[in-house]
PDB file of C-alpha atoms in Angstrom:
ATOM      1  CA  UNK S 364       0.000   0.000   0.000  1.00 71.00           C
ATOM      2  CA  UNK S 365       1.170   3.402  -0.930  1.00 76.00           C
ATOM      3  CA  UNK S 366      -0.348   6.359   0.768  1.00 83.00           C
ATOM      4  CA  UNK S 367       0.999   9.554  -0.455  1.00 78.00           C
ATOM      5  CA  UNK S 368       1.261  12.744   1.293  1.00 82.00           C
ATOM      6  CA  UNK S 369       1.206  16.672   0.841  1.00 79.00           C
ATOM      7  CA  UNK S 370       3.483  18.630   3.395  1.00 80.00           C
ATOM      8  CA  UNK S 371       4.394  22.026   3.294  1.00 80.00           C
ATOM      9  CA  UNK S 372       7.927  22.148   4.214  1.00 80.00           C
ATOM     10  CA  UNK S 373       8.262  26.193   5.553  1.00 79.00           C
ATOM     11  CA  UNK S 374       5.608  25.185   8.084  1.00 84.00           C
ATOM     12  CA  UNK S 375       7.282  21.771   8.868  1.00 88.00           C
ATOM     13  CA  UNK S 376      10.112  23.160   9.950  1.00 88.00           C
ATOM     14  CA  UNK S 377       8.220  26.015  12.308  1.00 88.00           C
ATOM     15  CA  UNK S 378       6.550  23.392  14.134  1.00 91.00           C
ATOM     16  CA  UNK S 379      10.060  20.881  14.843  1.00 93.00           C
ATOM     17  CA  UNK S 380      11.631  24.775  15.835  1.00 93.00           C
ATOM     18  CA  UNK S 381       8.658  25.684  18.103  1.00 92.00           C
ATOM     19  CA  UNK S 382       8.653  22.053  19.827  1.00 94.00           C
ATOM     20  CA  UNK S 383      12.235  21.957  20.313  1.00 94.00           C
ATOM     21  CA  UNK S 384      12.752  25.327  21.970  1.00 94.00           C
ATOM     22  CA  UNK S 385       9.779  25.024  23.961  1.00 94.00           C
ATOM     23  CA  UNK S 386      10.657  21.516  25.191  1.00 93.00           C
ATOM     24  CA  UNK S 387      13.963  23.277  26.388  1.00 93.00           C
ATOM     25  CA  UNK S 388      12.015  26.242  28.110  1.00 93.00           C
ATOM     26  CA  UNK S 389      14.413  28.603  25.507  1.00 93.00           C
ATOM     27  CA  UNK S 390      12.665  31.962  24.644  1.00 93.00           C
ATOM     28  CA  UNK S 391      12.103  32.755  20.739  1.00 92.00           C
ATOM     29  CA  UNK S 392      10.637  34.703  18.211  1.00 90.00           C
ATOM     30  CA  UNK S 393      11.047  32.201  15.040  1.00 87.00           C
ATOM     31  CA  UNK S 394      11.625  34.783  11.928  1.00 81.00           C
ATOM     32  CA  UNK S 395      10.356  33.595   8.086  1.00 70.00           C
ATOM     33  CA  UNK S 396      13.548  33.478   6.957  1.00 64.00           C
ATOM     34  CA  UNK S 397      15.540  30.366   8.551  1.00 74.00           C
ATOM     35  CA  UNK S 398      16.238  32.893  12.061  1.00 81.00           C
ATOM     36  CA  UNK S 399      15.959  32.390  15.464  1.00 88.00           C
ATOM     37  CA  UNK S 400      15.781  34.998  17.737  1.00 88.00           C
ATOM     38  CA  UNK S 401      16.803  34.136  21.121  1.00 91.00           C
ATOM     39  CA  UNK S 402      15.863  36.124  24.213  1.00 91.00           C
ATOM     40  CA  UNK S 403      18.343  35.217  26.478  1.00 91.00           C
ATOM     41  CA  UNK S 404      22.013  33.679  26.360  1.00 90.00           C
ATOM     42  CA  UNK S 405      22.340  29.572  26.067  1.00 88.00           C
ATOM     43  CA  UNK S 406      24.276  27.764  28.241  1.00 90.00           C
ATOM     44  CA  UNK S 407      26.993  25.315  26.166  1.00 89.00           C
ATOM     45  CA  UNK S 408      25.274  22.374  27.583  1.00 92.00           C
ATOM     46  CA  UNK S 409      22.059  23.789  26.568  1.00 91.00           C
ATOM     47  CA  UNK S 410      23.025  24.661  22.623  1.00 91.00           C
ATOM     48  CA  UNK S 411      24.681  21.383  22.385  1.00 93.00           C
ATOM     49  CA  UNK S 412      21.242  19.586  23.245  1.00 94.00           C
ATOM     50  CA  UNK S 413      19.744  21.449  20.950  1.00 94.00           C
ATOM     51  CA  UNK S 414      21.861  21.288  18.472  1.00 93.00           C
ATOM     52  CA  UNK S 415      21.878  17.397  19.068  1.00 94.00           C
ATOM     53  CA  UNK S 416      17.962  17.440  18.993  1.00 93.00           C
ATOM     54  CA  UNK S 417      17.334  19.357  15.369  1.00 93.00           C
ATOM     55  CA  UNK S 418      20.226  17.211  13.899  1.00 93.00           C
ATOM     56  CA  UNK S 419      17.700  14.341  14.489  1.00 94.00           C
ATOM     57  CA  UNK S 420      15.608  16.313  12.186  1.00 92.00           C
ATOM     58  CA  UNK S 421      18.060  17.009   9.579  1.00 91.00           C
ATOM     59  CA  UNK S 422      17.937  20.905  10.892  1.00 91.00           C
ATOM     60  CA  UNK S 423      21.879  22.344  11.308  1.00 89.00           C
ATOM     61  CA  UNK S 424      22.783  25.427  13.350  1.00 88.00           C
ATOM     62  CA  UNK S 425      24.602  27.508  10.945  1.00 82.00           C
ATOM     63  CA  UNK S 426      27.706  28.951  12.859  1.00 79.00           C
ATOM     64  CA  UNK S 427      29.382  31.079   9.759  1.00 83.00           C
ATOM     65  CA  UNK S 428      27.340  34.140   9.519  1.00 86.00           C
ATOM     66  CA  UNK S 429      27.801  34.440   5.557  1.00 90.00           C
ATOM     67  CA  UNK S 430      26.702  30.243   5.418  1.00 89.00           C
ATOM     68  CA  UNK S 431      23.699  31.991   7.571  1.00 87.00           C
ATOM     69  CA  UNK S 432      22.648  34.661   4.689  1.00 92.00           C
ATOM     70  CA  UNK S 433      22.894  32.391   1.912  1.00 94.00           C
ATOM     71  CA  UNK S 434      20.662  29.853   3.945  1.00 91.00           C
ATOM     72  CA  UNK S 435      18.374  33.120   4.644  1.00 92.00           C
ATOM     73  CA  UNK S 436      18.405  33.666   0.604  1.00 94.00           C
ATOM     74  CA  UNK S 437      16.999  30.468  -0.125  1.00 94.00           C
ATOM     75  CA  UNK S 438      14.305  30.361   2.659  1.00 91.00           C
ATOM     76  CA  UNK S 439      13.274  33.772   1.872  1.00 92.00           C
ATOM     77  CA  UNK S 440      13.171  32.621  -2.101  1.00 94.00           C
ATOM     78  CA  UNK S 441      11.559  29.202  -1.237  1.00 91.00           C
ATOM     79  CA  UNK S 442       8.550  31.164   1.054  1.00 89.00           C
ATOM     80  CA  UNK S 443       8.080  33.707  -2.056  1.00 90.00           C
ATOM     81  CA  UNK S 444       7.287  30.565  -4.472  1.00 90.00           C
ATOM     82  CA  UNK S 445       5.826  28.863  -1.602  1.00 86.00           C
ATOM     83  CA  UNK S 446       3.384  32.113  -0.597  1.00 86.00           C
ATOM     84  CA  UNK S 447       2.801  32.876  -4.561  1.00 83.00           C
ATOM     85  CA  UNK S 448       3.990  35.991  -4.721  1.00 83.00           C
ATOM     86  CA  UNK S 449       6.257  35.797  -7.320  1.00 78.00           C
ATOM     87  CA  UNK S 450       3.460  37.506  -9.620  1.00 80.00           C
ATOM     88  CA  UNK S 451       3.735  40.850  -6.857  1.00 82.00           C
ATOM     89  CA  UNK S 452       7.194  40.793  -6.167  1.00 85.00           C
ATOM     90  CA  UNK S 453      10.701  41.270  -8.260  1.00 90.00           C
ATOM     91  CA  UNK S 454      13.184  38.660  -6.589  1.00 93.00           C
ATOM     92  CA  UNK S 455      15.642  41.623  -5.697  1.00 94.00           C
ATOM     93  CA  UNK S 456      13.319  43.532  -4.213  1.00 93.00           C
ATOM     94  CA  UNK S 457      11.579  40.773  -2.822  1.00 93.00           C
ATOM     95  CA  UNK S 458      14.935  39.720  -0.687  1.00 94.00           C
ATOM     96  CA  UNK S 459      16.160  43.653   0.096  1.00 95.00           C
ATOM     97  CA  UNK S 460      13.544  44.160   2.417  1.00 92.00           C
ATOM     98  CA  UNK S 461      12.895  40.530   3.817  1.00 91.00           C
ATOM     99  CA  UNK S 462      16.838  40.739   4.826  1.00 92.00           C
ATOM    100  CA  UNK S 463      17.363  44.392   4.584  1.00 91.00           C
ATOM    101  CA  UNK S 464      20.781  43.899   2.781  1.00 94.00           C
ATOM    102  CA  UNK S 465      21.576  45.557  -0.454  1.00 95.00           C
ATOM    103  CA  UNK S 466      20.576  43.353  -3.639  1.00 96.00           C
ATOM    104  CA  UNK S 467      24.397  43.795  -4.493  1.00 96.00           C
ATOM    105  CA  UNK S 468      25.721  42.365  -1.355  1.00 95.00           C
ATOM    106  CA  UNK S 469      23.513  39.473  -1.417  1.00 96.00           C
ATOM    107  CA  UNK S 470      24.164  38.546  -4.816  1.00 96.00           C
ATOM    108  CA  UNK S 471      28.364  38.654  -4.652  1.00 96.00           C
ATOM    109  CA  UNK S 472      27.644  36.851  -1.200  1.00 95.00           C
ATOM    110  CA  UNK S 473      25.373  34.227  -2.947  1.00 95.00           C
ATOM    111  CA  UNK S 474      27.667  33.529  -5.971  1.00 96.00           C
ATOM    112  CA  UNK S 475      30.882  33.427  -4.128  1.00 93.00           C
ATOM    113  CA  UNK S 476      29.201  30.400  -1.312  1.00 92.00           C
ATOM    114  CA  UNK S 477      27.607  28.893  -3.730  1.00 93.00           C
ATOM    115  CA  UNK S 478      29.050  29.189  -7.251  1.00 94.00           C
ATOM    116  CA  UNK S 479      26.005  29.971  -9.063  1.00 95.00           C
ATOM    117  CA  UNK S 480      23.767  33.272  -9.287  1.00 96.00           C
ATOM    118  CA  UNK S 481      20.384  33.954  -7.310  1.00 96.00           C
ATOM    119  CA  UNK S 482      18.944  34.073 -10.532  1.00 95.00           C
ATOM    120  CA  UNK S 483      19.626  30.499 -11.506  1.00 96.00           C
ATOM    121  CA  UNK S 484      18.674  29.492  -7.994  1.00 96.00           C
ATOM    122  CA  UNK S 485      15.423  31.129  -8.475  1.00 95.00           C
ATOM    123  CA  UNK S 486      14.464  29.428 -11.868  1.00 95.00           C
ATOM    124  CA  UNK S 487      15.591  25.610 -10.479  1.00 95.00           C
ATOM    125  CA  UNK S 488      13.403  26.681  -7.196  1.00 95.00           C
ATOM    126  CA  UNK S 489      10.407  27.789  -9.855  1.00 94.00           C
ATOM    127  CA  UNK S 490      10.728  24.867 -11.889  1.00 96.00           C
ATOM    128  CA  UNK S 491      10.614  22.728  -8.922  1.00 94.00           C
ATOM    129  CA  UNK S 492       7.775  24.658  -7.274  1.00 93.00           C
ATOM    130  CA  UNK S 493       5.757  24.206 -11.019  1.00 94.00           C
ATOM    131  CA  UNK S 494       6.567  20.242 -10.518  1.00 94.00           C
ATOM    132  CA  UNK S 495       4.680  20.218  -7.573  1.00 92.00           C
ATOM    133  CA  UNK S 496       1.670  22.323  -9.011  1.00 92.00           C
ATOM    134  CA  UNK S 497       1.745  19.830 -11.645  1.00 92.00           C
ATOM    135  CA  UNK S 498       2.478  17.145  -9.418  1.00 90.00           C
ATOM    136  CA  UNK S 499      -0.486  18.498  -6.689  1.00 89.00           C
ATOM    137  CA  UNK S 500      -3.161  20.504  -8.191  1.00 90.00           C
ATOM    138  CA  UNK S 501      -5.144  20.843 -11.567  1.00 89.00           C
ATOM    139  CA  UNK S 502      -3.915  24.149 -12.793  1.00 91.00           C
ATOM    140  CA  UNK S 503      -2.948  24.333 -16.285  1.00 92.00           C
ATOM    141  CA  UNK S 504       0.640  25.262 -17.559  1.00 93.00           C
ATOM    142  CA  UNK S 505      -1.117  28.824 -18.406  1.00 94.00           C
ATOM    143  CA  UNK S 506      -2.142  28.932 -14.794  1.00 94.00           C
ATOM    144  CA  UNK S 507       1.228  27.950 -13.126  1.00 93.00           C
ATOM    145  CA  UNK S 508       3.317  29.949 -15.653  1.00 93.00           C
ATOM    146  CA  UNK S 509       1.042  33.125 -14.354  1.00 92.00           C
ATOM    147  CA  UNK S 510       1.384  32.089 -10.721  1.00 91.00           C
ATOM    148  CA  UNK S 511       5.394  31.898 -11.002  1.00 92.00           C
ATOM    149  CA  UNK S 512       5.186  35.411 -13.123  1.00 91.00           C
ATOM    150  CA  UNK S 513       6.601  33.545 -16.166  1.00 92.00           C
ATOM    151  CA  UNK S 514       5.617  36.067 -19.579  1.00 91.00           C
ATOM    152  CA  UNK S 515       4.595  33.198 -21.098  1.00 93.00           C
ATOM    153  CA  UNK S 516       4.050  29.271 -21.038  1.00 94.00           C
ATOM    154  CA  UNK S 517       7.218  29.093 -23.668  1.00 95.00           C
ATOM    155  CA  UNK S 518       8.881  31.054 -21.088  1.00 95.00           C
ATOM    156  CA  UNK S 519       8.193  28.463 -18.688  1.00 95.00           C
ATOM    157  CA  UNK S 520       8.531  25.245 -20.925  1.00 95.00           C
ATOM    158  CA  UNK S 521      11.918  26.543 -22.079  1.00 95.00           C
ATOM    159  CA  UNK S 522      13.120  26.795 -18.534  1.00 96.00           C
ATOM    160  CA  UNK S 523      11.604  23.647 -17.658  1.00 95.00           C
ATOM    161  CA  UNK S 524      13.246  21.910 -19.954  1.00 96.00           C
ATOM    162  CA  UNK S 525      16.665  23.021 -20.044  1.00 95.00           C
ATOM    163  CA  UNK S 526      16.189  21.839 -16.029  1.00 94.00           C
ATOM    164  CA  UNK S 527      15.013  18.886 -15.880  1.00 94.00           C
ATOM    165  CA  UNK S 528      15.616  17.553 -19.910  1.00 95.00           C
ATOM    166  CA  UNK S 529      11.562  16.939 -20.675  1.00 94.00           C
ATOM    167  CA  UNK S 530       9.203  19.620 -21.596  1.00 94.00           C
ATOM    168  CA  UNK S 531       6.562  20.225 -18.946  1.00 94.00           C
ATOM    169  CA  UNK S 532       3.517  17.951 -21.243  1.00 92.00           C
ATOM    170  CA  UNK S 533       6.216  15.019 -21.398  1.00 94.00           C
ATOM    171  CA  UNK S 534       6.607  15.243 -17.322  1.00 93.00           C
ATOM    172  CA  UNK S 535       2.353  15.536 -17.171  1.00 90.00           C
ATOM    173  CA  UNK S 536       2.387  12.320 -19.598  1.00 91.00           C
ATOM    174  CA  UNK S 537       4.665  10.296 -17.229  1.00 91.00           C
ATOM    175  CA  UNK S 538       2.765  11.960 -14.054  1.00 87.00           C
ATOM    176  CA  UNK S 539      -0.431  10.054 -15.835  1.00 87.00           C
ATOM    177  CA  UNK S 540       1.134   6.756 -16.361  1.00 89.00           C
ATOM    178  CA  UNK S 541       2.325   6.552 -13.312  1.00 86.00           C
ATOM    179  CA  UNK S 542      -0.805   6.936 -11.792  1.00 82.00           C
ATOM    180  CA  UNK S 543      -2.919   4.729 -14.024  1.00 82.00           C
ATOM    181  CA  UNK S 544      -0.275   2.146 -12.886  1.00 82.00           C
ATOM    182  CA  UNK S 545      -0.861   2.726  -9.207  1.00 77.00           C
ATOM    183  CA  UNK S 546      -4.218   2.264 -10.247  1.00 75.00           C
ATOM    184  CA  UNK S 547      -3.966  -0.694 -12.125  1.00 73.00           C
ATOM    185  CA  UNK S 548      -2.056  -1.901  -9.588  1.00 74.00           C
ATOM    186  CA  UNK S 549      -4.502  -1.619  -6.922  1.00 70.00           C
ATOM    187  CA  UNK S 550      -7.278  -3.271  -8.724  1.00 67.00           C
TER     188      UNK S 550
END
């Protein structure tokens, strides 16, 4: 038996955050972007338990400040595709006041950690996010082009496939057989 889930992984991760520092009586204010604000100072013996009890979780504690702000880049990108607001929002705006950092600095910061551009980060994350519409809802390619602000559904297919290799109709084909499979399989 198969039983396939939906999850949305921004609020995931608030809950395991919220749990954790509760369950260790630490005062918080969690921030969108990937940041905890403490209220008071940790003890070593309390920031190695949890440290110890998110790594269960796959969740690190990101010492280097500048590993911090890239991390910060990508949560803030992932919760703009996640929150559709690509269609309201430029990316470099978008991130200059979420982080309230220059789009300059954050895009020499982002290319020297990571060796790619916030730009190509953003079109893997919006190809991604447009599997999972395609994936999880019934919108159309016109429809999730609009919602990720692409000009056009060529725009989109062109990105799509220079991503992933198909086009986004041959990933919707092998989205249907697959699931006329798991039906077939089931009768």
């Amino acid at each position: 038996m198969i039983i396939n889930v939906k999850y949305d992984a921004t609020i995931t991760l608030k809950v395991i955050l919220q749990e954790q520092l509760e369950r260790l009586d630490i005062p918080h204010i969690l921030h969108g972007t990937g940041e905890i604000e403490v209220k008071r100072s940790l003890s070593s013996e309390e920031m190695e338990e949890l440290t110890n009890n998110l790594n269960i979780y796959g969740i690190q504690i990101l010492s280097d400040q500048k590993v911090a702000l890239v991390q910060r880049i990508k949560n803030a990108i992932n919760e703009m595709l996640q929150n559709d607001m690509a269609r309201s929002h430029k990316v470099s705006s978008y991130l200059t006041d979420t982080l309230n950092y220059s789009y300059t600095y954050l895009s020499n910061l982002f290319s020297e950690t990571t060796y790619t551009s916030i730009e190509n980060f953003v079109i893997l994350r919006k190809v991604d996010h447009a599997k999972d519409l395609m994936t999880n809802t019934n919108l159309t390619l016109t429809e999730i082009a609009y919602r990720l602000n692409y000009s056009s559904v060529a725009h989109l297919s062109s990105q799509f496939k220079k991503t992933t290799g198909l086009t986004p109709t041959k990933f919707q084909k092998i989205l249907k057989k697959r699931r006329e499979n798991r039906i077939q399989q089931t009768i």
